[in-house]
Each structure stands twice: as structure tokens, then as C-alpha cells.
Amino acid sequence: MATVTSAAQQPIRALRNWAARPAVATALILLYLAVVLLVLRGLDRRHLWFPTFSTLAFPAFVLSPFIVMSAPISRRLKTILIGGLILIAMPLVGIYDTSYLELAIQICIFTGLALGLNIVVGFAGLLDLGYIAFFAVGAYLWAMFTSQAPTVINISGLLVPAWTFPIFLIIGVGIAAVTGILLGLPVLRLRGDYLAIVTLGFGEMIRVLARNLDQPINFTNGAQGLHNVSPPPIPEIWTSFTSSTANLMGISLANVTPVAQQLLFYFVGVLIVAIVVVVARRLDDSPIGRAWTAIREDEVAAIAMGVPLVKMKLLAFAAGASFAGAIGVLYAAKQTFVSPESFSLIQSISILAMVIVGGLGGIRGVMLGAAVVTLLNLQVLKNMSLQLNALRQMDFVIFGFHVQNWPTQLEPAKYERLVFGLLLIIMMIFRPTGILPEPRRRIELQHDDVVTDEDDVSPAPGPMVGAN
Amino acid sequence: MLLEVTNLTKSFGGITAVRDVTLGIPEGSISAIIGPNGAGKTTLFNLLTGIYKPTSGQIMFNGRSIVGLSPDKVNAAGIARTFQNIRLFPAMTAIENIMVGMHSRLKISVIDTLLRNSAFHQQEKAVSDKARDLLSFVGLLHKANEVSRNLPYGDQRRLEIARALASDPKLILLDEPTAGMNPQETVAATQLFRRVRDELGITVVLIEHDMTVVMGISEHITVLDYGQKIAEGPPEAIRNNARVVEAYLGRRAAGTHQEESDHGDAA
Amino acid sequence: MASVSRGLAAPSWSLRLPPAVRWVYDYLLYPIGQMLVFIIGAAVVLTLLAYLLAALVPEPRPNIILADQISRQLPGMIISGISIGFVYAMIALGYTLVYGVLKFINFAHSEIFMVGSVVGFEIMRRIADSGTLQQWNPVVLIVTVVLVSMLVSGLLAVLIERIAYRPLRGAPRLVPLISAIGISFFLIDFVRATEAITRNDFNLRYPTDQLPWLTQSVALQFGTTTVNVKPTSFIVVGGAVLTLLALNYFVNGTKLGRGIRAVAQDQTTAALMGINVNFMISLTFFVGGAFGGAAGSLFGMNVGTVTPYVGFIPGIKAFTAAVLGGIGNITGALLGGLTLGLVEAFLNGVLVYFPALGQRYTDIFAFSVLILILIFRPSGLLGERVDEKV
């Protein structure tokens, strides 16, 4: 690396070398995890600054698997630590405070979605701005067949029992994949930027359909949405397991069922994400993945070398969509309420932001991006609002500013667009490859002569000889 | 005849880039298509490989019509090509480029891919072995894992030929394969073309400007000018053909001096 | 590639006319004639289609004779179609100009339009707050509002290009596109935050209720039917026609316009010819943005209330209009905008009589048009077809 080392850098470098030793690294990691868990345990909900503290502590915990992953420790230890964090520590933290469990489920949902979108945008290079539509298809699938709303399915007595949930997860995969192919078929001939706008259009169309298909026959219950959607049944043994775990931790749960249910959703979410990761990895490292890369880098050359463009692009659309379908089913069952407004453009953009922030094309990066952006959106912004309210009620004064005078409409939780927008701009300008760049992406995005067709190259304006 | 083109015409709006061209390529031959800039040579290649659809005319390959087939189907039928301005997949390694070239010969199964069963592993092993063979055929085995954009120019040209060979073609179309090469590289490249035919038995058609290469290697030459065939025959006949000389010299005298970069080919 | 080169300009046949006559023909008669042809053509076609529908489905609801309803509403539909069509055309120009020069879809243009509508509100509101609104001469007031929103939106567009697009020139296509999406989202919430801080409200009501000349409908007599037309419709159409004429003169009759056309055709050559490419690109963004701003304030006066979210739907419809006409082509933007506006007005007028459909799907309609054009004729009505060069 650096050949010239100044005197000031030497201690830093020594420290770094010291920390890179496996034993030291292991100790440091364990220390870090212990501190984070103790802080999470020790936070007091009634404290004035609780929202701020919790915003600092929980992300430190959620991001710890990524820290472990990049630490210079043995592979086996990494697996054990990450497995322990995800399968044991997180559920325990979640039982201690269910709001963390809720966040963890949301992170699973968005990680799955981001990984699915990454297949379309990252692997195949097709910018899909209507990705949320496939999520909506999955969610409406489960909601339509279990909601108590006065839909035609309910009235004709076609509702399904809640235990069919696992079957519907699989049906969701199939239906969403078919939707992906149907939507993809007409648009695949389009060039990148047109494709983006048309997929945006499709996304909006699905939302408008969901809002309006309460007439003439009521399928979706229109703008009111489908309420009283069934969650999957919880086995008795799972409930008792949850309460005994809580007892072991010294917590007596007043109402076990919701916690057990959330815990179940969390594990289903983790399972889905694990499957998605394996599927995405295997697709990427195969002739299919190579064909996608080829299409992304030079469509004309790819088709001339025998890569069937339409088939491969449809496969990308279908694969990406299928994940979203299954996750949609999970989402509907968890929320027990589905309405058209949950599937707007901003959701598609937020998932895109996760893929971009993490690193287009890379699986680990996209997972990190999903965790970061979800936390930012659902925890940081929300807690800023909560903190603001807490301070407002106290009539807190900071630097002579009365927090009470903060405009009520300036509610941080409602400014996701600002955050996503800034994230996208900043990433594109300063680090288009994301926080954890995928190696090939770095080559593709590094210089400006990678572009495929000749129209793409906007030549750097030559020497400017005076204005006009 | 491996390839028979009959009355092929392609117009772009008002401009006719290829007009009523008829030609035949015998199996196992090395042929060249030559002509001044803008004569329609690359357009002809694009028609043969399905990138453009002909306005009229017939293309028979190996006994069946390939008009209207998409480029990937043409490739699967046995025609592979290289591009005038090299179009490798820039961020893929040399070996990966070749593996993509094999796509039309592979069994692509999502289920095998997801299950990672023995069928998948066997195919991947075969793909990687064959890619190595091709790399060593063009002398690039030691650069298998280099990213293709970082390869020197001459290596990129050779890699593009290896990628085209990966689909086991019967016919390979080389679009100005020695453009931008120095004399030594040109000699080596010419030897490579000959080995493609002699060792692999693949019919070779090239578009070329370097007359030493054309006259030295090709058994059959077709001359295009303004989209029309103005002459064909063995090298000696072409060398002495008055119309060909006029097409080249007349144009050059008129002040077209873009010999190396034949960019105005397609409309 | 379709380019901004010709615009509304008259074909340059070599008639020997005196320069003044030639000027009037090139920059007044020809473009106005063209607009009239587009309007009349689209209106006639749609009227025929509407009556055809009435012939096929004479009575969509009991006791409702579709043909009679159409006859009664025809003038109203045409007038509202024209006024919304001009708004679409003005926004579409912003997409088309930028596309013509940079081959890039300026995703944030709908928000530049939105900022124009908010700026228009701010000026009117401030004048109203100072209590002098009624004393303003109507023409001066409208010109002031429109010009200031043009200026602000134009400068904003230039700023956006500087910050978010220029550093990304030469990167793969997805990169500036994603940056543009980011800008679009950022602007929505930025405006919302600004209004939240200054007014604690972002439903922005133009103070039009203080201006009777702006709100009292004018009754127009068409044969036996009377149509009440909002004066703002006239203002929108008048404002749009004037600014479009100015644009035509600018692009085809000035040195700067020639510079933009040169950059649109070939940046490298333009640069070699001594044209400052960056300046021309900024200028293009300014002009496109200014049109978005003008459309925004005219739209705001017409609808009365705007919000930071007001840009999305008109934006996507205007983009559809631009693609419909042939993106990159100025005449195409005008044709596409007017066509789309009229189609929409007709659909709104006719679909109400079909119980299962109603007006709820009109927004989907624009998307469907967009998708169909992109699939079957991506070059639009006036664009040229091009094969990719290999």
C-alpha cells in the first residue's frame, strides 16, 4: 500500500497490525458484541433520550454480522458468531423488546426484496422501477384469500384456512414469476431508460388496479384495503417455547401470543432470506449468471455470441419477481392488512436505494444496503420524530431554541423521500459501486469507456474555445 | 456451398447499403470480402448474422434459410463472428468471455443450476476445459484470468476469435481482424486464421483492408462497391480486374483517405 | 436520430420573400398554423371516434343517449383538452430538449414543473398578503408570476445539471438516470420541508378567490349549447402559445439556438467548431426548465391548489406526450401534448357513462399509451426510425 509512512501514521499502523492478529481480533469482536448487547439490555424506555440511544445501539447490533464477516478471524468462528447472532441473539433481544423484533422482520423483508431486485438490476442490468408490483401481487394473493373484507372471494365462501400459509408462499413464488414474465414480455426490447419508465408505469398500474378493482366485482376492496387478513396459526409448542425462553431471561410476558407470532415471522423471514441468498449465488455463478453479465456489458455482442436475450432477460425478471411474491405473502400475513398505498413508487425507489447503497450486483453488499436503509427509514427517522416529541413535551431548550416551536409538519419520519433522494444522488456521484463494491462492478463503473453502443458515449467536451 | 446468398438487399430509409448481392462460400474455404469504405461489407455481415433483417433476398446456410432468425439462433445454427471495433465483455476475464461464447451449445437448466447436481458440475467442468483449450489454441492460456479490457490490443483480437470459436461454428466471419496491428502481429494473425481452417475445419470469411493478408490467405475474393458486387474470383483475377482497381484507385484519387478506420460502413 | 434541429420551423424552401415577410411567416404564421392543424386534426379524429362509440353503444346506461351527451359536451371537452394539452406540451418540451441534446431522460423534470407551480403560488400569495392583489393589472400580474417561475425553474434546472448530471457524463446510462430519480425525490421533500418551516402547511392555495376576473366563468355560446369556460383556460392557452412562439424563434432564429442544435447533433464536432458545449447544455436545461416553470404556474392558477406531489402525474403524462410525438423532436412534443390532452378530455367526458369504468382509470390510460408506443413505434409519431449501429 502506502510506501511513505509518516511518523504520525506509524502508531496507527502498529495498532492495526495488532488488531489484525486472529486472537486479538476475536477478543475485540466478542468485546464489541458484549458491549452492544449489554447496552441494549440496559436502555430504559422511560428515559428522555431513549429514542436517540436506541437509534445508536440497535444499528450497532444489526450491523454486527457484517463486522464479523469482514473481521480477520477464522471462517468457522465467523459462521458460529453470525449464526449465533441471527438465530439466538436477535430472537432474545426481540423477546426483551418486541419493537426490535418488528424491525428485524422488516429488515428480513426488505433484504429479500433487495436481493430480488438485485437479480434484475444488478445481475442483468435492467433498471426496474416497478419492482414493488410483484411484492403487491404476493401480498394481495394471500390477503384476497383470507381477508374478512366483503370481497367476492369471501362472499362466495372461497376463503382458505390459515394453515395453507406455507403452500401460499410457494404459490406466491409461482404467480409472481408469471406476472414478471407477463410484464417483462412486452418491454424487453426497450433500451435501459425507456425500460425504467415503462416498469414504473406497470408498478403504478398494478397499484391503480388494486385501488379500483372493488367495482364492478369486489376483488381488492378498493382504497380501503383488505383488513383482517389471517396470520398463520401458531403451534402450541411454539408458544410455550417462547414463554419459557422469556422466563429464562427473567421476563414474564403478559401476552405470549403476539410475541410468539412475531418470533415465528422472524424465523420464516430469515429462512426466506437464506433461500434467496443461496438461489441468487447459484444463479450468479452459472452459465445463466454469465449470460446476464454479458447482456449487461454488451447486448449486441451477447446476442451475437448466442445468448438468447429475451429468454435470459425474462428469466431475470421471473427470478427477481418470484422472491418478491413469496415475501409479499409473508408481509400480508404479518401486517394482517393490505392496502394499495403500501405499494407506491416510493417503495420501489427505497428498494432500489438499498441495492445502490450496498453495492449493485454483490449479495453481501445488497444485504448491508437493505439493513442500513431499512434502519434509516424505519428506525432513525421514526426515532427522530419520537425524540422530537419527547423534547417538545418537556419544553426543552437547546442553544436558545424552544423545541416546542419546531413546525409540526416538519416531522422527520415523513421525510423518507429526502433521505432516499440524497442517498441516491450522493452514491451516484461519489461511489456508484456502493459501500461494498462487487469486484466486476468496480471495473465496469470505473472508467467511462465501458459503455456499449456508440450513442452512449458523450464525449468529454474538448478544449473550449470561447463562448458563442 | 456452405453459405449461399441470393439477391440480398438492405435499405435504410432511402439509402441502399447492400444491393442485390449474390455470392457463395464453399465449405472449408477461406474467403475475403473487400471493397472501399462504405461499400456495405459490415452491413453484409450484420445481415448474415441476423442483426439486420434483409429488405429482400435469401440467405441459405448449410441447406436451410436463416433469413429472419434472431442473432442467437444464427449463432446456434453455426455462424460465429467478430466485430470491427472489438466487442469483448470488458469486465469479464478472458476465460469467462469464452464461456459466454459457448452459451448456445449448453443445456441451460434452472433446476440443475439451483440443485448443483452432477449434470451441472459435469457441464461446468466441460465448459472450463474447453475454454482452456481454446485459450491455448490462440496462445492466451497464461492470461485466462485477466480482465479482458486490460489485455493488449492484439490479445483482445485473438480472444475475440477464440470466443467466436467457442460456439463450434461451421463458419466464422471476421470483421477486419488485423485492423490496427503491426506487421509482425498481422503475420501471426494470418497464421491463426489459417489454423482455424486447417486444424478446426471451420470455413473462414474475412473483411479485410490489408491486401497482403487478403491476397496471401484467401482462396476466393468478393469485391463490393456501393453495396453491389463488382467482382469475384481467385486472388490473381481480382488483382488484375479493371473495375476493382478503378473502385479503389479512383476513389482514393478523389480524396477519400480513411483507409484504416472503415467507420462509414453501415448506414 | 430525431433531433431538436428543426423544431417548429418552416421548411426552408427557397422562395424569394422580403425578409420581414419571411420573418412573419417563419416565426408567426407557420408555427401558429401548425398548432391549429394539430388541434383541429386531433379534435376531428376524436369527435369521429366518440360518435363511432356512440353508434356502437348507443345507451350505456338506461335513459342516457350517448350521442346526445357527446353533442352537448363536445365544445367543453375540446376546450379543456386544448388547455391541458398545452400544459403537457410545455412540460414535454423540457424532456425533449434535454433528450435531444444529452440523449438522457431528465427524470427530475416533473419536479422542476412542481417547483414552478409552488413559486407561482409564493408570488401570488405574497402579493395577496401585502394587500395589493386587486390593484394589479391582470396582464402584468400573470406575466410577472409566469416569468418569475420560469426564471426560478430554469435556474434550478441548470443547478441540477451542474450538481447531479454533469459529473456523471460518460458514465453508463443507469448512473445519471438513478441520480435523476434521486433529485426528483429530494426536491419533493425539500419543497415540502421549506413550506413546512415557513407556512407549516403544504397544501398551497393560490389566492385566486380574490380575483373575480380569474375565477368567474365565461359563458360561450356554441350553437344551442352554452359552455362555461374558466378564464384560466384562456390564460393557459394564451401563455402557452406565446412561450412556444418565443421558443421557436429562439431555437431557429438565434445564434444561441443554433448552438444548441449543433450540440444536439454532434457534441465533439460542435466543440471543435468553437461552441462551448457545457454552456449550451446549461442553456438547454435553462430553457427546458423555464418551460416547466411556466407550465407549473399556469397549471397552478388553473387548478387553484398545488402540493409538492403535484409533479408526478403531469410529469409522466408529459413524458408520454414527448415520446408520443417522438422524443427529441420539438414539434413532436407539441403534437404529442395536444393529442394526449384532447384524448384525455374525451375519455373523461365519455367514460363517465360507462358504470364499470368511470374516470378511475384515466391515469392508467397515459401509461398504457406510453407502453404501447414504446413497444410498437418507439420513435413516436414524428421521429425517424433508426437501427442500432454495430
Tab-separated table of N, CA and C in Angstrom, chain C residues 236-350:
chain	number	residue	atom	x	y	z
C	236	VAL	N	-54.005	29.921	-19.889
C	236	VAL	CA	-53.086	28.813	-20.144
C	236	VAL	C	-52.786	28.733	-21.640
C	237	VAL	N	-53.863	28.758	-22.438
C	237	VAL	CA	-53.635	28.621	-23.873
C	237	VAL	C	-52.831	29.812	-24.405
C	238	GLY	N	-53.228	31.019	-24.007
C	238	GLY	CA	-52.511	32.209	-24.482
C	238	GLY	C	-51.053	32.180	-24.066
C	239	GLY	N	-50.822	31.883	-22.783
C	239	GLY	CA	-49.446	31.845	-22.283
C	239	GLY	C	-48.635	30.803	-23.013
C	240	ALA	N	-49.243	29.639	-23.219
C	240	ALA	CA	-48.515	28.567	-23.882
C	240	ALA	C	-48.166	28.950	-25.314
C	241	VAL	N	-49.129	29.521	-26.026
C	241	VAL	CA	-48.861	29.875	-27.422
C	241	VAL	C	-47.730	30.901	-27.493
C	242	LEU	N	-47.787	31.922	-26.633
C	242	LEU	CA	-46.742	32.952	-26.669
C	242	LEU	C	-45.372	32.365	-26.374
C	243	THR	N	-45.275	31.529	-25.310
C	243	THR	CA	-43.958	30.992	-24.972
C	243	THR	C	-43.463	30.031	-26.047
C	244	LEU	N	-44.394	29.286	-26.652
C	244	LEU	CA	-43.964	28.365	-27.713
C	244	LEU	C	-43.432	29.133	-28.919
C	245	LEU	N	-44.101	30.257	-29.233
C	245	LEU	CA	-43.593	31.080	-30.333
C	245	LEU	C	-42.195	31.592	-30.004
C	246	ALA	N	-42.032	32.025	-28.750
C	246	ALA	CA	-40.718	32.534	-28.349
C	246	ALA	C	-39.666	31.433	-28.472
C	247	LEU	N	-40.041	30.210	-28.068
C	247	LEU	CA	-39.081	29.106	-28.147
C	247	LEU	C	-38.701	28.827	-29.601
C	248	ASN	N	-39.711	28.837	-30.459
C	248	ASN	CA	-39.449	28.591	-31.864
C	248	ASN	C	-38.458	29.612	-32.403
C	249	TYR	N	-38.700	30.893	-32.042
C	249	TYR	CA	-37.777	31.923	-32.511
C	249	TYR	C	-36.384	31.677	-31.939
C	250	PHE	N	-36.345	31.335	-30.663
C	250	PHE	CA	-35.052	31.146	-30.004
C	250	PHE	C	-34.258	30.012	-30.657
C	251	VAL	N	-34.920	28.874	-30.867
C	251	VAL	CA	-34.183	27.712	-31.380
C	251	VAL	C	-33.789	27.903	-32.838
C	252	ASN	N	-34.710	28.473	-33.621
C	252	ASN	CA	-34.446	28.524	-35.058
C	252	ASN	C	-33.933	29.862	-35.562
C	253	GLY	N	-34.133	30.907	-34.757
C	253	GLY	CA	-33.804	32.227	-35.289
C	253	GLY	C	-32.642	32.915	-34.596
C	254	THR	N	-32.056	32.297	-33.582
C	254	THR	CA	-30.968	32.991	-32.901
C	254	THR	C	-29.690	32.166	-32.962
C	255	LYS	N	-28.592	32.862	-32.677
C	255	LYS	CA	-27.292	32.214	-32.700
C	255	LYS	C	-27.189	31.154	-31.596
C	256	LEU	N	-27.749	31.497	-30.418
C	256	LEU	CA	-27.699	30.545	-29.311
C	256	LEU	C	-28.479	29.272	-29.656
C	257	GLY	N	-29.640	29.469	-30.273
C	257	GLY	CA	-30.438	28.317	-30.667
C	257	GLY	C	-29.673	27.432	-31.637
C	258	ARG	N	-28.939	28.093	-32.532
C	258	ARG	CA	-28.147	27.329	-33.483
C	258	ARG	C	-27.073	26.533	-32.750
C	259	GLY	N	-26.508	27.148	-31.694
C	259	GLY	CA	-25.504	26.440	-30.895
C	259	GLY	C	-26.094	25.188	-30.274
C	260	ILE	N	-27.301	25.314	-29.712
C	260	ILE	CA	-27.945	24.152	-29.099
C	260	ILE	C	-28.173	23.072	-30.145
C	261	ARG	N	-28.628	23.482	-31.315
C	261	ARG	CA	-28.883	22.487	-32.353
C	261	ARG	C	-27.592	21.789	-32.755
C	262	ALA	N	-26.516	22.563	-32.817
C	262	ALA	CA	-25.230	21.960	-33.185
C	262	ALA	C	-24.807	20.931	-32.140
C	263	VAL	N	-24.934	21.290	-30.856
C	263	VAL	CA	-24.529	20.365	-29.793
C	263	VAL	C	-25.400	19.116	-29.828
C	264	ALA	N	-26.693	19.296	-30.159
C	264	ALA	CA	-27.591	18.140	-30.218
C	264	ALA	C	-27.147	17.174	-31.297
C	265	GLN	N	-26.647	17.714	-32.407
C	265	GLN	CA	-26.275	16.817	-33.498
C	265	GLN	C	-24.963	16.103	-33.238
C	266	ASP	N	-23.981	16.807	-32.755
C	266	ASP	CA	-22.682	16.188	-32.573
C	266	ASP	C	-21.849	17.031	-31.626
C	267	GLN	N	-21.718	16.534	-30.384
C	267	GLN	CA	-21.009	17.326	-29.376
C	267	GLN	C	-19.558	17.583	-29.736
C	268	THR	N	-18.894	16.539	-30.206
C	268	THR	CA	-17.470	16.683	-30.469
C	268	THR	C	-17.227	17.714	-31.562
C	269	THR	N	-17.968	17.565	-32.656
C	269	THR	CA	-17.773	18.498	-33.747
C	269	THR	C	-18.133	19.910	-33.312
C	270	ALA	N	-19.225	20.035	-32.556
C	270	ALA	CA	-19.620	21.358	-32.081
C	270	ALA	C	-18.494	21.969	-31.262
C	271	ALA	N	-17.887	21.145	-30.392
C	271	ALA	CA	-16.791	21.659	-29.569
C	271	ALA	C	-15.623	22.090	-30.451
C	272	LEU	N	-15.332	21.298	-31.474
C	272	LEU	CA	-14.219	21.650	-32.368
C	272	LEU	C	-14.507	22.930	-33.136
C	273	MET	N	-15.799	23.193	-33.373
C	273	MET	CA	-16.166	24.406	-34.101
C	273	MET	C	-16.170	25.629	-33.178
C	274	GLY	N	-15.727	25.434	-31.948
C	274	GLY	CA	-15.624	26.585	-31.057
C	274	GLY	C	-16.882	26.865	-30.264
C	275	ILE	N	-17.814	25.930	-30.246
C	275	ILE	CA	-19.011	26.133	-29.431
C	275	ILE	C	-18.726	25.629	-28.023
C	276	ASN	N	-19.122	26.410	-27.032
C	276	ASN	CA	-18.938	25.999	-25.647
C	276	ASN	C	-20.029	25.006	-25.287
C	277	VAL	N	-19.685	23.718	-25.342
C	277	VAL	CA	-20.693	22.673	-25.193
C	277	VAL	C	-21.365	22.738	-23.824
C	278	ASN	N	-20.561	22.914	-22.777
C	278	ASN	CA	-21.148	22.964	-21.442
C	278	ASN	C	-22.134	24.106	-21.306
C	279	PHE	N	-21.784	25.254	-21.886
C	279	PHE	CA	-22.689	26.389	-21.820
C	279	PHE	C	-23.990	26.075	-22.541
C	280	MET	N	-23.862	25.441	-23.692
C	280	MET	CA	-25.064	25.126	-24.468
C	280	MET	C	-25.945	24.124	-23.726
C	281	ILE	N	-25.306	23.166	-23.044
C	281	ILE	CA	-26.090	22.194	-22.284
C	281	ILE	C	-26.815	22.892	-21.134
C	282	SER	N	-26.082	23.786	-20.437
C	282	SER	CA	-26.733	24.555	-19.365
C	282	SER	C	-27.903	25.353	-19.916
C	283	LEU	N	-27.672	25.967	-21.066
C	283	LEU	CA	-28.720	26.792	-21.678
C	283	LEU	C	-29.944	25.929	-21.997
C	284	THR	N	-29.692	24.737	-22.516
C	284	THR	CA	-30.806	23.838	-22.830
C	284	THR	C	-31.602	23.511	-21.569
C	285	PHE	N	-30.878	23.203	-20.505
C	285	PHE	CA	-31.570	22.925	-19.250
C	285	PHE	C	-32.347	24.152	-18.793
C	286	PHE	N	-31.755	25.342	-18.973
C	286	PHE	CA	-32.454	26.556	-18.541
C	286	PHE	C	-33.751	26.708	-19.318
C	287	VAL	N	-33.669	26.566	-20.620
C	287	VAL	CA	-34.869	26.763	-21.443
C	287	VAL	C	-35.917	25.704	-21.107
C	288	GLY	N	-35.475	24.441	-21.042
C	288	GLY	CA	-36.421	23.370	-20.710
C	288	GLY	C	-37.043	23.585	-19.344
C	289	GLY	N	-36.192	23.950	-18.372
C	289	GLY	CA	-36.686	24.184	-17.019
C	289	GLY	C	-37.651	25.350	-16.984
C	290	ALA	N	-37.326	26.420	-17.724
C	290	ALA	CA	-38.189	27.600	-17.746
C	290	ALA	C	-39.571	27.217	-18.274
C	291	PHE	N	-39.603	26.345	-19.289
C	291	PHE	CA	-40.906	25.923	-19.803
C	291	PHE	C	-41.668	25.118	-18.765
C	292	GLY	N	-40.928	24.255	-18.047
C	292	GLY	CA	-41.575	23.524	-16.964
C	292	GLY	C	-42.148	24.488	-15.943
C	293	GLY	N	-41.376	25.531	-15.604
C	293	GLY	CA	-41.829	26.509	-14.620
C	293	GLY	C	-43.063	27.261	-15.091
C	294	ALA	N	-43.043	27.691	-16.355
C	294	ALA	CA	-44.204	28.396	-16.894
C	294	ALA	C	-45.423	27.485	-16.838
C	295	ALA	N	-45.239	26.234	-17.265
C	295	ALA	CA	-46.360	25.291	-17.216
C	295	ALA	C	-46.845	25.137	-15.784
C	296	GLY	N	-45.896	25.078	-14.844
C	296	GLY	CA	-46.270	24.899	-13.443
C	296	GLY	C	-47.135	26.028	-12.935
C	297	SER	N	-46.732	27.276	-13.175
C	297	SER	CA	-47.517	28.376	-12.629
C	297	SER	C	-48.864	28.497	-13.345
C	298	LEU	N	-48.880	28.246	-14.651
C	298	LEU	CA	-50.163	28.297	-15.359
C	298	LEU	C	-51.096	27.192	-14.843
C	299	PHE	N	-50.524	26.021	-14.649
C	299	PHE	CA	-51.285	24.892	-14.114
C	299	PHE	C	-51.825	25.236	-12.720
C	300	GLY	N	-50.948	25.844	-11.904
C	300	GLY	CA	-51.357	26.203	-10.546
C	300	GLY	C	-52.525	27.181	-10.547
C	301	MET	N	-52.441	28.215	-11.395
C	301	MET	CA	-53.541	29.177	-11.470
C	301	MET	C	-54.817	28.479	-11.897
C	302	ASN	N	-54.667	27.482	-12.757
C	302	ASN	CA	-55.842	26.783	-13.284
C	302	ASN	C	-56.499	25.906	-12.220
C	303	VAL	N	-55.709	25.128	-11.494
C	303	VAL	CA	-56.312	24.203	-10.541
C	303	VAL	C	-56.512	24.824	-9.166
C	304	GLY	N	-55.774	25.903	-8.840
C	304	GLY	CA	-56.018	26.613	-7.588
C	304	GLY	C	-55.169	26.143	-6.423
C	305	THR	N	-55.007	24.818	-6.234
C	305	THR	CA	-54.228	24.330	-5.099
C	305	THR	C	-53.130	23.407	-5.611
C	306	VAL	N	-51.918	23.619	-5.146
C	306	VAL	CA	-50.824	22.727	-5.518
C	306	VAL	C	-50.163	22.185	-4.267
C	307	THR	N	-49.469	21.058	-4.416
C	307	THR	CA	-48.711	20.468	-3.311
C	307	THR	C	-47.354	20.044	-3.866
C	308	PRO	N	-46.425	19.666	-2.995
C	308	PRO	CA	-45.126	19.207	-3.520
C	308	PRO	C	-45.235	17.919	-4.337
C	309	TYR	N	-46.383	17.252	-4.276
C	309	TYR	CA	-46.515	15.995	-5.015
C	309	TYR	C	-47.157	16.198	-6.373
C	310	VAL	N	-47.401	17.452	-6.729
C	310	VAL	CA	-48.236	17.729	-7.886
C	310	VAL	C	-47.535	17.374	-9.209
C	311	GLY	N	-46.227	17.158	-9.157
C	311	GLY	CA	-45.496	16.992	-10.413
C	311	GLY	C	-45.612	15.621	-11.060
C	312	PHE	N	-45.803	14.593	-10.264
C	312	PHE	CA	-45.632	13.226	-10.766
C	312	PHE	C	-46.540	12.901	-11.949
C	313	ILE	N	-47.859	13.064	-11.742
C	313	ILE	CA	-48.792	12.639	-12.793
C	313	ILE	C	-48.649	13.487	-14.064
C	314	PRO	N	-48.694	14.848	-13.951
C	314	PRO	CA	-48.466	15.615	-15.190
C	314	PRO	C	-47.109	15.295	-15.808
C	315	GLY	N	-46.121	15.036	-14.955
C	315	GLY	CA	-44.786	14.735	-15.468
C	315	GLY	C	-44.794	13.485	-16.322
C	316	ILE	N	-45.404	12.429	-15.806
C	316	ILE	CA	-45.398	11.173	-16.554
C	316	ILE	C	-46.247	11.320	-17.813
C	317	LYS	N	-47.317	12.124	-17.722
C	317	LYS	CA	-48.148	12.303	-18.910
C	317	LYS	C	-47.394	13.119	-19.958
C	318	ALA	N	-46.677	14.134	-19.487
C	318	ALA	CA	-45.916	14.935	-20.440
C	318	ALA	C	-44.803	14.107	-21.064
C	319	PHE	N	-44.209	13.234	-20.274
C	319	PHE	CA	-43.187	12.362	-20.852
C	319	PHE	C	-43.817	11.482	-21.924
C	320	THR	N	-45.014	10.966	-21.610
C	320	THR	CA	-45.744	10.198	-22.614
C	320	THR	C	-45.957	11.029	-23.873
C	321	ALA	N	-46.344	12.291	-23.666
C	321	ALA	CA	-46.574	13.169	-24.816
C	321	ALA	C	-45.304	13.320	-25.638
C	322	ALA	N	-44.187	13.493	-24.940
C	322	ALA	CA	-42.918	13.661	-25.650
C	322	ALA	C	-42.585	12.413	-26.456
C	323	VAL	N	-42.794	11.244	-25.855
C	323	VAL	CA	-42.497	10.001	-26.564
C	323	VAL	C	-43.490	9.792	-27.699
C	324	LEU	N	-44.753	10.154	-27.431
C	324	LEU	CA	-45.780	10.011	-28.460
C	324	LEU	C	-45.412	10.819	-29.701
C	325	GLY	N	-44.954	12.039	-29.472
C	325	GLY	CA	-44.588	12.873	-30.607
C	325	GLY	C	-43.265	12.484	-31.232
C	326	GLY	N	-42.434	11.807	-30.476
C	326	GLY	CA	-41.094	11.476	-30.960
C	326	GLY	C	-40.096	12.244	-30.109
C	327	ILE	N	-39.496	11.573	-29.128
C	327	ILE	CA	-38.692	12.322	-28.158
C	327	ILE	C	-37.474	12.905	-28.857
C	328	GLY	N	-37.130	14.132	-28.473
C	328	GLY	CA	-36.052	14.840	-29.136
C	328	GLY	C	-36.577	15.782	-30.194
C	329	ASN	N	-37.855	15.692	-30.495
C	329	ASN	CA	-38.415	16.482	-31.579
C	329	ASN	C	-39.383	17.519	-30.999
C	330	ILE	N	-39.103	18.808	-31.221
C	330	ILE	CA	-39.889	19.867	-30.588
C	330	ILE	C	-41.322	19.880	-31.108
C	331	THR	N	-41.478	19.779	-32.410
C	331	THR	CA	-42.826	19.727	-32.970
C	331	THR	C	-43.573	18.524	-32.407
C	332	GLY	N	-42.842	17.438	-32.257
C	332	GLY	CA	-43.444	16.228	-31.720
C	332	GLY	C	-43.999	16.445	-30.324
C	333	ALA	N	-43.255	17.196	-29.485
C	333	ALA	CA	-43.728	17.454	-28.129
C	333	ALA	C	-45.057	18.193	-28.167
C	334	LEU	N	-45.163	19.168	-29.061
C	334	LEU	CA	-46.399	19.939	-29.185
C	334	LEU	C	-47.535	19.032	-29.649
C	335	LEU	N	-47.250	18.268	-30.691
C	335	LEU	CA	-48.281	17.370	-31.230
C	335	LEU	C	-48.692	16.343	-30.176
C	336	GLY	N	-47.679	15.740	-29.528
C	336	GLY	CA	-47.973	14.722	-28.525
C	336	GLY	C	-48.783	15.296	-27.376
C	337	GLY	N	-48.391	16.482	-26.886
C	337	GLY	CA	-49.091	17.095	-25.759
C	337	GLY	C	-50.538	17.374	-26.092
C	338	LEU	N	-50.763	18.005	-27.242
C	338	LEU	CA	-52.136	18.337	-27.619
C	338	LEU	C	-52.969	17.077	-27.822
C	339	THR	N	-52.386	16.084	-28.478
C	339	THR	CA	-53.126	14.843	-28.706
C	339	THR	C	-53.510	14.208	-27.379
C	340	LEU	N	-52.527	14.096	-26.499
C	340	LEU	CA	-52.794	13.428	-25.231
C	340	LEU	C	-53.831	14.202	-24.420
C	341	GLY	N	-53.710	15.534	-24.403
C	341	GLY	CA	-54.671	16.354	-23.655
C	341	GLY	C	-56.083	16.156	-24.175
C	342	LEU	N	-56.210	16.181	-25.487
C	342	LEU	CA	-57.550	16.030	-26.067
C	342	LEU	C	-58.103	14.623	-25.816
C	343	VAL	N	-57.255	13.614	-26.001
C	343	VAL	CA	-57.717	12.243	-25.763
C	343	VAL	C	-58.214	12.114	-24.333
C	344	GLU	N	-57.434	12.697	-23.417
C	344	GLU	CA	-57.802	12.571	-22.020
C	344	GLU	C	-59.128	13.260	-21.733
C	345	ALA	N	-59.312	14.457	-22.301
C	345	ALA	CA	-60.565	15.182	-22.090
C	345	ALA	C	-61.739	14.389	-22.639
C	346	PHE	N	-61.533	13.780	-23.808
C	346	PHE	CA	-62.621	12.983	-24.386
C	346	PHE	C	-62.931	11.771	-23.516
C	347	LEU	N	-61.874	11.117	-23.057
C	347	LEU	CA	-62.109	9.945	-22.213
C	347	LEU	C	-62.866	10.335	-20.951
C	348	ASN	N	-62.401	11.446	-20.339
C	348	ASN	CA	-63.073	11.907	-19.125
C	348	ASN	C	-64.532	12.191	-19.405
C	349	GLY	N	-64.799	12.777	-20.577
C	349	GLY	CA	-66.164	13.148	-20.897
C	349	GLY	C	-67.034	11.943	-21.197
C	350	VAL	N	-66.461	10.941	-21.832
C	350	VAL	CA	-67.287	9.844	-22.326
C	350	VAL	C	-67.360	8.693	-21.317
